[in-house]
Coordinates of C-alpha atoms in Angstrom, one line a residue:
M1 CA 12.6 104.4 190.7
L2 CA 11.7 107.7 189.2
L3 CA 14.0 107.1 186.3
F4 CA 12.3 103.7 185.6
L5 CA 8.9 105.4 185.5
L6 CA 10.1 108.0 183.1
I7 CA 11.5 105.3 180.7
L8 CA 8.3 103.4 180.9
V9 CA 6.2 106.4 180.0
Y10 CA 8.5 107.2 177.1
L11 CA 8.2 103.7 175.8
V12 CA 4.5 103.7 176.1
N13 CA 4.3 107.1 174.3
G14 CA 6.7 105.9 171.7
I15 CA 4.6 103.0 170.9
K16 CA 1.7 105.3 170.4
I17 CA 3.7 107.6 168.1
N18 CA 5.0 104.9 165.9
N19 CA 1.7 103.4 165.6
Q20 CA 0.5 106.8 164.1
F21 CA 2.8 106.6 161.0
L22 CA 1.6 104.4 158.2
Q23 CA 4.6 105.2 156.0
E24 CA 8.0 106.6 157.0
P25 CA 10.7 108.2 154.8
E26 CA 13.6 106.0 153.6
D27 CA 17.2 106.8 153.0
V28 CA 17.6 108.0 149.4
E29 CA 20.3 109.1 147.0
T30 CA 19.6 111.5 144.2
I31 CA 21.4 113.4 141.5
I32 CA 22.0 117.1 142.0
G33 CA 19.4 119.1 140.1
S34 CA 16.8 116.5 140.3
T35 CA 13.3 116.6 142.1
L36 CA 12.9 114.4 145.2
I37 CA 10.0 113.3 147.2
L38 CA 10.3 111.9 150.8
H39 CA 7.2 109.9 151.7
C40 CA 5.2 110.2 154.9
R41 CA 1.8 108.7 155.5
T42 CA -0.3 108.9 158.8
E43 CA -3.8 108.4 160.0
P44 CA -6.1 111.2 158.8
L45 CA -5.0 114.3 160.6
D46 CA -5.4 118.0 160.2
E47 CA -2.8 119.2 157.6
N48 CA -1.3 121.6 160.1
Q49 CA -0.6 118.9 162.6
V50 CA 2.1 117.3 160.4
T51 CA 5.4 119.0 159.5
W52 CA 9.0 118.0 158.6
C53 CA 12.4 118.4 160.3
K54 CA 15.8 118.7 158.7
N55 CA 18.8 117.8 160.7
D56 CA 16.7 118.0 163.9
F57 CA 15.5 121.5 162.8
C58 CA 11.7 121.3 163.0
T59 CA 10.8 124.9 162.3
L60 CA 10.8 124.7 158.5
G61 CA 7.3 126.1 158.5
K62 CA 3.8 125.5 159.9
T63 CA 2.1 125.6 156.5
R64 CA 2.5 123.0 153.8
D65 CA 3.9 125.5 151.3
L66 CA 6.9 126.3 153.6
P67 CA 7.2 129.8 152.3
F68 CA 10.7 130.4 153.7
Y69 CA 12.1 127.5 151.6
P70 CA 10.8 128.0 148.0
R71 CA 12.3 124.7 146.8
Y72 CA 10.6 122.8 149.7
E73 CA 6.9 121.8 149.9
I74 CA 4.7 119.3 151.7
I75 CA 2.4 117.6 149.2
G76 CA -0.4 115.0 149.2
Q77 CA -4.0 114.7 150.5
A78 CA -3.8 115.6 154.1
H79 CA -7.3 114.3 154.9
Q80 CA -6.0 111.0 153.6
G81 CA -2.9 111.2 155.7
E82 CA -0.4 112.1 152.9
H83 CA 2.3 114.4 154.1
H84 CA 5.1 113.9 151.5
F85 CA 8.2 116.2 151.5
K86 CA 9.1 117.5 148.0
I87 CA 12.4 119.1 147.1
V88 CA 12.8 120.7 143.7
N89 CA 16.2 121.2 142.0
V90 CA 18.1 119.3 144.6
S91 CA 21.4 120.8 145.6
L92 CA 24.3 119.8 147.8
E93 CA 22.9 121.9 150.7
D94 CA 19.9 119.7 150.8
M95 CA 22.0 116.8 152.0
G96 CA 21.1 115.8 155.6
M97 CA 18.7 113.8 157.9
Y98 CA 15.0 114.3 157.3
Q99 CA 12.0 113.3 159.7
C100 CA 8.3 113.5 159.4
Q101 CA 6.8 115.1 162.7
I102 CA 3.2 114.9 164.2
R103 CA 2.7 117.7 166.5
A104 CA 1.3 117.0 170.0
G105 CA -2.4 117.9 170.5
A106 CA -4.8 118.2 173.4
R107 CA -5.8 114.6 173.2
R108 CA -2.6 113.0 171.7
A109 CA 1.1 113.2 172.1
G110 CA 3.5 114.3 169.4
S111 CA 5.4 111.8 167.2
M112 CA 8.6 111.6 165.1
S113 CA 9.2 109.3 162.2
R114 CA 12.5 107.5 161.6
K115 CA 15.3 109.6 160.2
A116 CA 15.9 109.4 156.5
K117 CA 19.3 110.2 155.0
L118 CA 19.3 112.3 151.8
T119 CA 22.5 111.9 149.8
V120 CA 23.0 114.2 146.9
L121 CA 25.2 112.6 144.2
Q122 CA 27.3 114.5 141.6
I123 CA 29.5 113.1 138.9
P124 CA 33.0 114.6 138.7
T125 CA 33.1 117.9 137.0
S126 CA 36.4 117.0 135.3
L127 CA 38.5 113.9 134.8
S128 CA 42.0 114.5 133.5
L129 CA 45.6 113.3 133.3
D130 CA 48.3 115.7 134.2
S131 CA 49.5 116.7 130.7
P132 CA 51.4 116.5 128.7
I133 CA 52.7 113.1 129.7
V134 CA 56.4 113.6 129.0
L135 CA 58.6 110.9 130.5
I136 CA 62.3 110.7 130.6
E137 CA 63.8 107.3 129.7
N138 CA 65.1 105.2 132.6
V139 CA 64.0 107.9 135.2
L140 CA 61.4 107.1 137.9
S141 CA 58.2 108.8 136.6
F142 CA 54.6 109.3 137.7
I143 CA 51.4 109.6 135.8
V144 CA 48.5 111.3 137.7
C145 CA 44.8 111.1 137.1
R146 CA 42.4 113.5 138.8
A147 CA 38.6 113.5 139.2
Q148 CA 37.4 116.8 140.5
N149 CA 34.3 117.8 142.5
A150 CA 32.4 114.5 142.9
M151 CA 29.9 113.2 145.4
P152 CA 30.7 110.6 146.5
E153 CA 34.4 110.6 145.5
A154 CA 35.1 108.7 142.3
K155 CA 37.1 105.5 142.2
L156 CA 39.8 105.7 139.5
S157 CA 41.1 102.8 137.4
W158 CA 43.8 102.5 134.7
H159 CA 43.9 100.9 131.3
L160 CA 47.4 100.4 130.1
P161 CA 48.9 98.5 127.1
K162 CA 50.4 95.1 128.0
S163 CA 53.9 96.3 127.2
I164 CA 53.7 98.9 130.0
S165 CA 54.0 97.7 133.6
Y166 CA 54.0 100.0 136.6
L167 CA 55.8 99.7 140.0
S168 CA 53.0 101.0 142.2
K169 CA 49.5 102.6 142.2
N170 CA 48.3 105.1 144.9
D171 CA 44.8 106.4 145.3
Y172 CA 43.6 109.1 147.7
A173 CA 40.8 111.6 148.0
L174 CA 40.8 115.3 149.0
I175 CA 37.9 117.4 150.3
S176 CA 37.0 120.1 147.9
D177 CA 34.4 121.8 150.1
Q178 CA 32.1 120.5 152.8
S179 CA 30.5 118.0 150.5
L180 CA 32.5 117.4 147.4
R181 CA 35.5 115.2 147.0
N182 CA 38.5 115.2 144.6
S183 CA 40.0 111.8 143.7
I184 CA 43.6 111.3 142.7
S185 CA 45.4 108.2 141.5
N186 CA 49.0 107.9 140.3
I187 CA 51.1 105.1 138.9
T188 CA 54.8 104.9 139.3
F189 CA 57.1 103.3 136.7
I190 CA 60.4 103.5 134.9
P191 CA 59.7 104.2 131.2
N192 CA 61.8 103.3 128.2
R193 CA 61.7 104.6 124.7
L194 CA 59.4 101.8 123.6
Y195 CA 56.6 103.5 125.7
H196 CA 56.6 106.4 123.3
G197 CA 53.3 106.8 121.5
K198 CA 51.4 104.3 123.7
L199 CA 47.9 105.2 124.7
I200 CA 46.9 105.1 128.4
Q201 CA 43.4 105.6 129.8
C202 CA 42.0 106.6 133.2
Q203 CA 38.4 105.8 134.1
A204 CA 36.2 107.2 136.9
H205 CA 33.6 105.1 138.7
S206 CA 30.9 106.2 141.1
S207 CA 27.2 105.7 142.0
A208 CA 26.4 109.0 140.4
I209 CA 27.9 107.9 137.2
D210 CA 26.1 104.6 137.3
I211 CA 22.8 106.3 138.0
M212 CA 23.3 108.6 135.0
N213 CA 24.4 105.6 132.9
K214 CA 27.5 107.4 131.8
T215 CA 31.1 106.5 131.2
M216 CA 33.9 108.8 132.2
I217 CA 37.3 108.1 130.6
T218 CA 40.3 110.3 129.8
Q219 CA 43.3 109.3 127.7
Q220 CA 46.6 110.5 126.4
Y221 CA 49.6 109.3 124.4
I222 CA 52.9 108.9 126.3
Q223 CA 55.9 110.9 125.1
T224 CA 59.2 109.3 126.1
I225 CA 62.2 111.6 125.7
F226 CA 65.8 110.6 126.2
S227 CA 69.2 112.2 126.1
P228 CA 71.4 112.0 123.0
E229 CA 72.6 108.5 121.9
I230 CA 75.9 108.9 120.0
N231 CA 77.6 106.7 117.5
I232 CA 81.0 108.1 116.6
S233 CA 82.8 106.7 113.5
L234 CA 86.0 107.3 111.5
I235 CA 86.5 107.2 107.8
G236 CA 90.0 107.0 106.3
E237 CA 93.4 105.4 107.1
Q238 CA 94.8 106.4 110.5
T239 CA 98.3 107.1 109.1
E240 CA 100.6 110.0 109.8
N241 CA 100.0 113.1 107.5
E242 CA 96.7 111.6 106.1
R243 CA 93.3 113.2 106.4
I244 CA 90.4 111.4 108.1
N245 CA 86.7 112.2 108.5
I246 CA 85.1 111.8 111.9
S247 CA 81.3 111.6 112.1
C248 CA 79.1 111.9 115.2
N249 CA 75.7 110.3 114.5
V250 CA 73.2 111.4 117.2
Y251 CA 69.7 109.9 117.9
C252 CA 67.7 111.7 120.6
R253 CA 64.2 113.0 121.5
P254 CA 63.5 115.9 121.5
H255 CA 65.7 117.4 118.8
L256 CA 69.5 117.9 119.1
E257 CA 70.4 121.4 120.2
K258 CA 74.2 121.5 119.7
I259 CA 77.4 119.5 119.2
K260 CA 80.9 120.2 120.5
W261 CA 84.2 118.5 119.7
F262 CA 87.0 117.9 122.1
N263 CA 90.6 116.6 121.8
G264 CA 90.9 115.2 125.3
S265 CA 89.9 118.1 127.5
S266 CA 90.6 120.8 124.9
L267 CA 87.8 122.2 122.9
L268 CA 88.2 121.9 119.1
N269 CA 86.8 125.1 117.6
L270 CA 86.6 123.4 114.2
T271 CA 82.9 122.9 113.7
D272 CA 79.6 122.7 115.4
K273 CA 78.4 120.2 112.9
N274 CA 78.2 116.4 113.3
H275 CA 81.4 115.8 111.3
F276 CA 84.8 117.3 110.5
E277 CA 88.0 116.6 108.7
L278 CA 91.3 116.1 110.6
L279 CA 94.9 116.0 109.5
L280 CA 96.7 113.4 111.5
T281 CA 100.1 113.8 113.2
R282 CA 102.1 111.4 115.2
Y283 CA 101.5 113.6 118.3
M284 CA 97.7 112.8 118.1
H285 CA 98.4 109.1 118.7
K286 CA 96.2 107.7 121.5
N287 CA 94.3 111.1 121.8
Q288 CA 90.6 110.8 122.5
I289 CA 88.4 112.7 120.1
I290 CA 85.1 113.4 122.0
C291 CA 81.8 114.3 120.5
Q292 CA 79.5 116.0 123.0
A293 CA 75.8 116.2 122.1
T294 CA 73.2 118.3 124.0
N295 CA 69.4 118.3 123.9
Q296 CA 66.6 119.3 126.3
V297 CA 67.1 116.1 128.4
G298 CA 70.8 116.3 129.0
I299 CA 74.4 116.1 127.7
Q300 CA 76.1 112.9 126.4
N301 CA 79.7 112.3 125.4
Q302 CA 81.1 109.6 123.1
S303 CA 84.8 109.3 122.3
I304 CA 87.1 107.5 119.9
T305 CA 90.8 106.8 120.5
L306 CA 93.1 107.5 117.6
L307 CA 95.6 104.8 116.8
I308 CA 97.9 106.5 114.2
N309 CA 100.4 104.6 112.2
Y310 CA 103.5 106.8 112.1
K311 CA 107.1 106.2 110.9
P312 CA 110.0 105.6 113.2
I313 CA 112.0 108.5 114.8
F314 CA 114.9 108.1 117.1
I315 CA 114.5 109.6 120.6
D316 CA 116.4 110.1 123.8
N317 CA 115.4 109.0 127.3
Y318 CA 113.1 111.9 127.6
G319 CA 111.2 111.3 124.4
N320 CA 112.8 114.1 122.4
Q321 CA 113.8 113.5 118.8
I322 CA 117.5 113.2 118.2
K323 CA 119.6 113.3 115.0
N324 CA 120.2 110.1 113.0
Y325 CA 123.9 110.6 113.2
S326 CA 126.1 110.9 116.3
V327 CA 129.7 110.4 117.4
I328 CA 131.0 108.9 120.6
L329 CA 134.6 109.5 121.5
V330 CA 136.3 106.9 123.7
E331 CA 139.7 106.0 125.0
E332 CA 141.3 102.8 123.8
G333 CA 140.4 100.0 126.2
E334 CA 137.3 101.8 127.5
S335 CA 133.8 100.4 127.4
V336 CA 130.7 102.1 126.1
E337 CA 126.9 101.4 125.8
L338 CA 125.1 102.5 122.7
Q339 CA 121.4 103.2 122.9
C340 CA 118.8 103.2 120.1
L341 CA 115.3 104.3 121.3
V342 CA 112.6 104.3 118.6
D343 CA 109.2 105.9 118.6
S344 CA 106.8 104.4 116.1
Y345 CA 103.4 102.8 115.8
P346 CA 103.2 99.8 115.4
S347 CA 106.5 99.1 117.2
S348 CA 109.6 98.7 115.0
Y349 CA 111.9 95.7 115.1
I350 CA 115.4 96.8 116.2
S351 CA 118.7 95.3 115.0
W352 CA 122.4 96.4 115.3
I353 CA 124.7 96.3 112.3
F354 CA 128.5 96.7 112.3
N355 CA 130.8 96.1 109.3
Q356 CA 127.7 95.1 107.2
Q357 CA 126.8 92.3 109.6
T358 CA 124.0 92.0 112.1
I359 CA 125.5 91.6 115.5
L360 CA 122.4 92.0 117.8
K361 CA 118.6 91.8 117.3
N362 CA 115.6 93.1 119.2
E363 CA 117.6 95.1 121.7
T364 CA 117.6 98.9 122.2
S365 CA 121.1 99.0 123.7
L366 CA 124.5 97.6 122.6
K367 CA 127.4 97.3 125.0
I368 CA 131.0 97.4 123.7
S369 CA 133.7 96.4 126.1
N370 CA 137.5 97.0 125.9
I371 CA 137.4 99.0 122.8
Q372 CA 140.3 98.5 120.4
S373 CA 140.9 100.8 117.5
T374 CA 141.2 98.0 114.9
N375 CA 138.2 95.8 116.1
H376 CA 135.6 98.1 117.6
T377 CA 135.9 101.6 116.2
G378 CA 133.8 102.6 113.2
V379 CA 130.2 103.0 112.2
Y380 CA 127.4 101.2 114.1
I381 CA 124.0 101.2 112.6
C382 CA 120.8 100.9 114.6
S383 CA 118.2 99.7 112.1
A384 CA 114.4 100.1 112.8
N385 CA 112.2 97.9 110.6
H386 CA 108.6 99.2 110.5
S387 CA 105.9 97.0 109.1
I388 CA 104.4 99.9 107.0
F389 CA 107.1 102.5 106.4
G390 CA 110.1 100.2 106.0
I391 CA 113.6 100.5 107.4
F392 CA 115.1 103.6 109.1
N393 CA 118.7 103.8 110.2
R394 CA 120.6 105.7 112.9
T395 CA 124.3 105.9 112.6
I396 CA 126.5 106.0 115.6
R397 CA 130.2 106.4 115.0
V398 CA 132.6 105.2 117.7
A399 CA 136.0 106.9 117.4
L400 CA 139.1 107.2 119.5
K401 CA 139.8 110.5 121.0
G402 CA 142.4 112.4 118.8
P403 CA 143.1 115.6 116.9
P404 CA 140.6 117.0 114.4
E405 CA 139.8 114.9 111.3
M406 CA 140.6 116.6 108.1
I407 CA 138.3 115.8 105.2
S408 CA 140.2 117.8 102.5
E409 CA 143.3 116.3 100.8
T410 CA 146.5 118.0 99.6
T411 CA 145.8 119.6 96.3
V412 CA 147.8 121.6 93.6
N413 CA 146.0 124.6 92.2
S414 CA 147.3 126.5 89.1
I415 CA 146.2 130.1 88.7
Y416 CA 147.2 133.0 86.4
V417 CA 148.6 136.3 87.5
G418 CA 145.8 138.8 88.3
Q419 CA 143.1 136.3 89.0
S420 CA 141.7 135.2 92.4
I421 CA 141.4 131.8 94.0
L422 CA 139.3 130.2 96.8
L423 CA 140.8 127.5 98.9
V424 CA 138.3 125.4 100.9
C425 CA 139.5 123.3 104.0
S426 CA 136.9 120.8 105.2
I427 CA 137.2 119.4 108.7
S428 CA 134.8 116.8 110.2
T429 CA 132.8 117.8 113.3
D430 CA 132.8 114.2 114.6
I431 CA 135.9 115.1 116.7
P432 CA 135.7 118.4 118.6
I433 CA 137.5 121.4 117.1
E434 CA 138.8 124.2 119.3
N435 CA 140.6 126.4 116.7
I436 CA 141.2 126.7 113.0
Y437 CA 143.6 129.0 111.1
W438 CA 145.3 129.5 107.7
S439 CA 149.0 130.0 107.3
R440 CA 151.7 130.1 104.6
E441 CA 154.6 127.7 104.8
G442 CA 157.4 129.7 106.4
H443 CA 155.1 132.6 107.3
S444 CA 152.8 133.5 110.2
R445 CA 149.0 133.0 110.3
L446 CA 146.9 134.8 107.7
N447 CA 144.2 137.3 108.7
S448 CA 141.5 138.9 106.7
N449 CA 142.7 142.0 104.9
E450 CA 142.8 143.5 101.4
K451 CA 144.8 140.5 100.1
Y452 CA 143.1 137.7 102.0
E453 CA 139.4 137.0 103.0
I454 CA 138.8 134.2 105.5
S455 CA 135.3 132.8 106.1
E456 CA 133.6 129.9 107.8
N457 CA 130.6 127.7 106.9
R458 CA 129.4 125.1 109.5
S459 CA 127.1 122.2 109.0
D460 CA 126.2 119.1 111.1
E461 CA 128.9 117.0 109.5
S462 CA 131.7 119.4 108.8
V463 CA 133.3 122.9 108.9
E464 CA 134.3 124.6 105.7
Y465 CA 137.1 127.0 106.5
K466 CA 137.7 129.2 103.3
L467 CA 140.6 131.3 102.2
L468 CA 140.0 133.7 99.3
I469 CA 143.3 135.1 97.7
K470 CA 142.8 138.2 95.6
F471 CA 144.9 139.7 92.8
I472 CA 147.3 136.8 92.4
L473 CA 151.0 137.7 92.0
S474 CA 154.0 135.6 91.2
S475 CA 155.1 136.1 94.8
D476 CA 151.9 134.4 96.0
E477 CA 153.1 131.0 94.8
G478 CA 153.7 128.5 97.5
D479 CA 152.0 126.2 100.1
Y480 CA 149.0 127.3 102.1
I481 CA 148.2 125.3 105.2
C482 CA 144.9 124.8 107.0
T483 CA 145.4 123.8 110.6
G484 CA 142.8 122.4 113.1
I485 CA 143.5 122.2 116.8
N486 CA 141.8 120.5 119.8
Q487 CA 142.9 119.2 123.2
Y488 CA 144.3 116.0 121.7
G489 CA 146.6 117.7 119.0
S490 CA 146.4 119.3 115.6
S491 CA 145.8 118.2 112.0
V492 CA 146.8 120.1 108.8
T493 CA 145.8 120.1 105.1
K494 CA 148.2 121.6 102.6
F495 CA 147.2 123.4 99.4
Q496 CA 150.0 124.1 96.8
L497 CA 149.5 127.2 94.6
R498 CA 151.2 127.5 91.2
V499 CA 151.1 131.0 89.5
I500 CA 151.3 131.2 85.7
N501 CA 152.7 134.5 84.3
L502 CA 151.0 136.5 81.5
K503 CA 153.5 135.6 78.7
N504 CA 152.9 131.9 79.1
Y505 CA 149.2 132.6 79.3
F506 CA 149.1 134.2 75.8
I507 CA 151.3 131.5 74.3
Q508 CA 149.1 128.7 75.6
R509 CA 146.0 130.5 74.5
S510 CA 147.4 131.1 71.0
F511 CA 148.3 127.4 70.6
L512 CA 145.0 126.4 71.9
Y513 CA 142.9 128.6 69.5
G514 CA 145.2 127.8 66.5
S515 CA 144.7 124.1 67.1
I516 CA 141.0 124.6 67.2
F517 CA 141.0 126.6 63.9
L518 CA 143.1 124.0 62.0
G519 CA 140.9 121.2 63.2
L520 CA 137.8 123.0 62.0
F521 CA 139.5 123.6 58.6
F522 CA 140.4 120.0 58.0
C523 CA 136.9 119.0 59.0
F524 CA 135.5 121.3 56.3
I525 CA 137.8 119.8 53.6
L526 CA 136.8 116.3 54.5
I527 CA 133.1 117.1 54.4
S528 CA 133.4 118.9 51.0
F529 CA 135.3 115.9 49.5
S530 CA 132.7 113.5 50.8
L531 CA 129.8 115.6 49.3
I532 CA 131.5 115.7 45.8
N533 CA 132.2 112.0 45.7
H534 CA 128.6 111.3 46.7
Y535 CA 127.3 113.5 43.9
R536 CA 129.5 111.7 41.3
Q537 CA 128.4 108.3 42.4
K538 CA 124.7 109.3 42.0
N539 CA 125.4 110.7 38.5
D540 CA 127.2 107.4 37.4
Q541 CA 124.2 105.4 38.6
R542 CA 121.8 107.5 36.6
I543 CA 124.0 107.1 33.4
R544 CA 124.1 103.3 33.8
K545 CA 120.4 103.1 34.1
K546 CA 119.9 105.0 30.7
S547 CA 122.5 102.7 28.9
S548 CA 120.6 99.6 30.0
T549 CA 117.4 101.0 28.4
T550 CA 119.1 101.7 25.1
D551 CA 120.7 98.2 24.8
E552 CA 117.3 96.6 25.2
T553 CA 115.8 98.8 22.4
I554 CA 118.6 97.8 19.9
S555 CA 118.2 94.1 20.6
S556 CA 114.5 94.3 19.8
L557 CA 115.3 96.0 16.4
A558 CA 117.8 93.3 15.5
K559 CA 115.3 90.6 16.1
Q560 CA 112.8 92.3 13.9
Q561 CA 115.3 92.6 11.0
E562 CA 116.2 89.0 11.3
N563 CA 112.6 88.0 11.0
I564 CA 112.1 90.1 7.8
Q565 CA 115.3 88.8 6.0
H566 CA 115.1 85.2 7.2
D567 CA 115.6 84.1 3.5
Y568 CA 118.9 85.9 3.1
Q569 CA 122.2 84.1 3.0
D570 CA 123.9 83.1 6.2
E571 CA 127.0 85.1 5.4
T572 CA 125.0 88.2 4.6
N573 CA 123.0 87.8 7.8
S574 CA 126.3 87.4 9.7
N575 CA 127.7 90.6 8.3
I576 CA 124.6 92.5 9.1
D577 CA 124.6 91.2 12.7
Q578 CA 128.2 92.1 13.1
Y579 CA 127.5 95.6 11.7
L580 CA 124.6 96.1 14.1
Y581 CA 126.7 95.0 17.0
H582 CA 129.5 97.4 16.3
E583 CA 127.0 100.2 15.7
Q584 CA 125.5 99.6 19.1
L585 CA 128.9 99.8 20.8
I586 CA 129.7 103.1 19.0
N587 CA 126.4 104.7 20.0
N588 CA 126.9 103.7 23.6
H589 CA 130.4 105.1 23.9
Q590 CA 129.4 108.3 22.1
R591 CA 126.5 109.0 24.5
N592 CA 128.2 108.2 27.8
N593 CA 131.7 109.7 27.1
I594 CA 133.2 107.0 29.3
F595 CA 137.0 107.0 29.9
H596 CA 138.0 103.5 30.9
S597 CA 141.5 104.3 32.0
S598 CA 143.9 107.1 32.9
Q599 CA 145.5 106.7 29.4
N600 CA 142.2 107.7 27.8
D601 CA 141.7 104.7 25.5
L602 CA 140.0 105.9 22.2
F603 CA 137.6 103.6 20.4
Y604 CA 136.8 104.1 16.7
F605 CA 135.7 102.1 13.5
K606 CA 137.1 101.9 10.0
D607 CA 135.2 101.2 6.9
N608 CA 135.7 97.5 7.2
I609 CA 133.8 97.6 10.5
E610 CA 136.9 96.5 12.5
R611 CA 137.8 98.1 15.8
F612 CA 141.3 99.7 16.3
S613 CA 142.7 101.0 19.6
T614 CA 145.3 103.7 19.9
V615 CA 146.8 104.7 23.2
V616 CA 147.8 108.4 23.4

């Protein structure tokens, strides 16, 4: 019952208080640094009866000038009931709940106005993007926009080009101090190089910004970086022993820092540039040449596989190169398998040839059964036909096991006393040789000494076993025998030596040099006779030419005489003509001194102009 009475009294008193305020303060928002007035109007009261409370603290001051708060003041005409609260240079500390209060008096109860909320607004002190915006291509990335020290916190929005799409957008606020807020917004996306150079914008929105009629936008250009992008190329023919150029073209952002070259896993210390020259060998076939490029973002490799055209070589089962000639020794009736393994690129076409006929194609092995000496022994050729380098052959000789094979034939050598002679015995290495020695027929083996010098010269195909005989004497004449021995028997080659004594030597040399001298003498006589005869023929031709010229001159004179004396008698004319004719003959014979025969015919004229001939 007591509680009910108290509530009733409170309600009654409240009604009285509320009825005392003609105007109560309202909630208000204002910009920091501005001047604010909270309104309070009552019935006419003494000025000291009305005061203000902040956050339920009602002791700001009893006088209207509020001396302890220099930025606060109660203004208006108190006798007219104006008790307005003025705040100069509003700051964040002014934020709170404000009430207008009427103190209780002797004849009236105290009264409180409604609470008015004062909100102090502040635009962000800064709006920025985390810079620089450097994004890595195809890597999950974030772009962050920050609005600092705002009241209330700013709302952030993004303005992106249409070509940029983000995966998510996250916004959150952080308390800077007791009143201000920091706003953060980030977008998440996976960039590509097309984003490079695009402009993005972040805009802040708040009531403070709207009140001040401002626009807050920050912007930046995106930088997209990426690891090296490599294009490796080859210039030149990939042929054995040829040179090629390998280039490594790199595109990246930021700039390229270094290049390394590898042959497989081995570093090539040839160059640190983006190209180099390489001499190809068959052993580089199918090697990987790797270009490694490095920049700030990362390291990238690009490789190229060498496919080298190289000529055929013959190899064994382990890939080792073997000779192009070999011998296989077999027993008669035995079987054998011949192999022909070829290393080349591109692959070679294999064929087997025996007795100039192709007996098998496209097979690397040839099996010969029941070998007979007449039908199966001999030279087998493995022919490798390469599309670029042509044909390469390997010879395999199939021979029956037997004694060493002598290449030298029996010879006769003639030598003079006092000279030296070298006898060379050649033995094929196709069949194994265990021992070789020289001997004279009817004598024991020969050894190297002052008289004889024995030497040996070996090659892949044969052995040359040499015997040098010094200071030949007549007693050295005879047969010298070269003998080769192996497990199957022995073979010999005989050299017959004929010694010529010194007397015969001089006779033969005298006859030889005399024959040469006589031959040269007769040649000289023949040449001299030919030159004399040639000279005489030239002289005769010159004389005949002069005679012909004289005859023409005399004929011309005769014709002139005939024209002058055309009226003379025919007989006289005839005598004159006959005289001129004989005169011409006499002149010609006198000038040329010609002898027409070996009897020296003499021509002369008598007074009667008749010719007589006398043979002496």
